[in-house]
Short mmCIF file of C-alpha atoms in Angstrom, two decimals:
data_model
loop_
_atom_site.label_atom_id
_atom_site.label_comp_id
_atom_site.label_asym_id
_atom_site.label_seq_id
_atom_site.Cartn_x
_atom_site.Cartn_y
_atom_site.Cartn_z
CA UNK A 21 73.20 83.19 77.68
CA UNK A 22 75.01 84.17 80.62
CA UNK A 23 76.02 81.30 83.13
CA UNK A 24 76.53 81.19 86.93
CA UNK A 25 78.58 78.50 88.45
CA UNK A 26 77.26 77.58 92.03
CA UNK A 27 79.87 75.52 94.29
CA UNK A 28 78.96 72.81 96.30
CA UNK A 29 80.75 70.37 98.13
CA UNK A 30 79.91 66.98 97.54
CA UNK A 31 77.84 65.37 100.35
CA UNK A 32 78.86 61.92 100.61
CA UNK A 33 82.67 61.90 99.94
CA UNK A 34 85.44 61.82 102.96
CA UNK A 35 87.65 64.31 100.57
CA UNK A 36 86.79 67.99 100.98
CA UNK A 37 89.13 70.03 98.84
CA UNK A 38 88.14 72.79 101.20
CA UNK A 39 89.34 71.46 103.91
CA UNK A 40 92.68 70.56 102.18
CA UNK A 41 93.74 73.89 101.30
CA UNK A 42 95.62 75.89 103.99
CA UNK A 43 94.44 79.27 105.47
CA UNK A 44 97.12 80.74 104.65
CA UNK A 45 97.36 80.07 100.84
CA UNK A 46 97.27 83.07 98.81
CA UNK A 47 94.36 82.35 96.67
CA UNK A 48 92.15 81.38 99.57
CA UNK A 49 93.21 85.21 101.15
CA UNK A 50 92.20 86.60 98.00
CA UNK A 51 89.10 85.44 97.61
CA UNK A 52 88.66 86.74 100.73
CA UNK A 53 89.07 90.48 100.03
CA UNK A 54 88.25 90.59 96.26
CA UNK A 55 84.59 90.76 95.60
CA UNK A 56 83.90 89.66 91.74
CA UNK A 57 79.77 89.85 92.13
CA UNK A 58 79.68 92.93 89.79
CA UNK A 59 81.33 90.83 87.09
CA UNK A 60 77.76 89.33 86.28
CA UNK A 61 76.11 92.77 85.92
CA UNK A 62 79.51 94.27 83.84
CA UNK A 63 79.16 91.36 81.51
CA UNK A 64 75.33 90.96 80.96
CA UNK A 65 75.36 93.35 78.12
CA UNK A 66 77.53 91.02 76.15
CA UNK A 67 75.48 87.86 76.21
CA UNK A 68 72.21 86.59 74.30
CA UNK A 69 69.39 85.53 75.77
CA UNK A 70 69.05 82.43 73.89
CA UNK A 71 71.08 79.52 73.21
CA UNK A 72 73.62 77.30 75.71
CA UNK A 73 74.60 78.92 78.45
CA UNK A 74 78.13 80.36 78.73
CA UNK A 75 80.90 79.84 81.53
CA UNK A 76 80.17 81.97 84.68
CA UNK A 77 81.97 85.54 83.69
CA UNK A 78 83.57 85.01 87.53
CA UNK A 79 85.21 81.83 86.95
CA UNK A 80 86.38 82.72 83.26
CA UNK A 81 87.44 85.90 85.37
CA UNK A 82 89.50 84.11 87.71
CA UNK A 83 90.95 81.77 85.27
CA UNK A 84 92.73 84.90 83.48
CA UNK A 85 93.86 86.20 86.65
CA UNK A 86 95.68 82.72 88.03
CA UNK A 87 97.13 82.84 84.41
CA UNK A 88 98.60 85.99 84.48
CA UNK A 89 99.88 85.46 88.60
CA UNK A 90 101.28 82.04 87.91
CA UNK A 91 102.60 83.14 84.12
CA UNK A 92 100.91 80.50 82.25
CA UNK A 93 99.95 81.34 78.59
CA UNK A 94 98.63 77.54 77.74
CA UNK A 95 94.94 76.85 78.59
CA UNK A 96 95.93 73.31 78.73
CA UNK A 97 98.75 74.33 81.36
CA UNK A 98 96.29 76.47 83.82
CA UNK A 99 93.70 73.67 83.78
CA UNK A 100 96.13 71.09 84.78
CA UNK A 101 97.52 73.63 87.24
#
């Protein structure tokens, strides 16, 4: 079963990783002009119906893509980064 991650920031902390990042940081600017919403209907085909459901297709998307920009091969390595 195909997942979808929603993002929210957390109500009653002072920290807001949002606020943290700079506007000028290359990842925020590509979020900005890369639309991934057709990722969930590309990727539909190739999930059940039933059972758990699966990581969103957009953030297992994005993970490859920071991988292959920052040159990391190790999963461990790209979580931690």
């Amino acid at each position: 079963m195909q997942g979808k991650k929603t993002y929210q920031e957390k109500l009653f902390t002072r920290f807001l990783l949002s606020e943290r990042v700079p506007e000028e940081n290359f990842y925020r600017r590509l979020k900005s002009v890369l639309d991934l919403e057709d990722l969930y209907k590309l990727t539909k085909p190739y999930y059940g119906s039933s059972g758990q459901k699966s990581i969103d297709p957009v953030v297992f998307f994005k993970l490859c893509l920071v991988g292959y920009l920052e040159n990391i091969i190790s999963d461990r390595k790209l979580i931690e980064h």
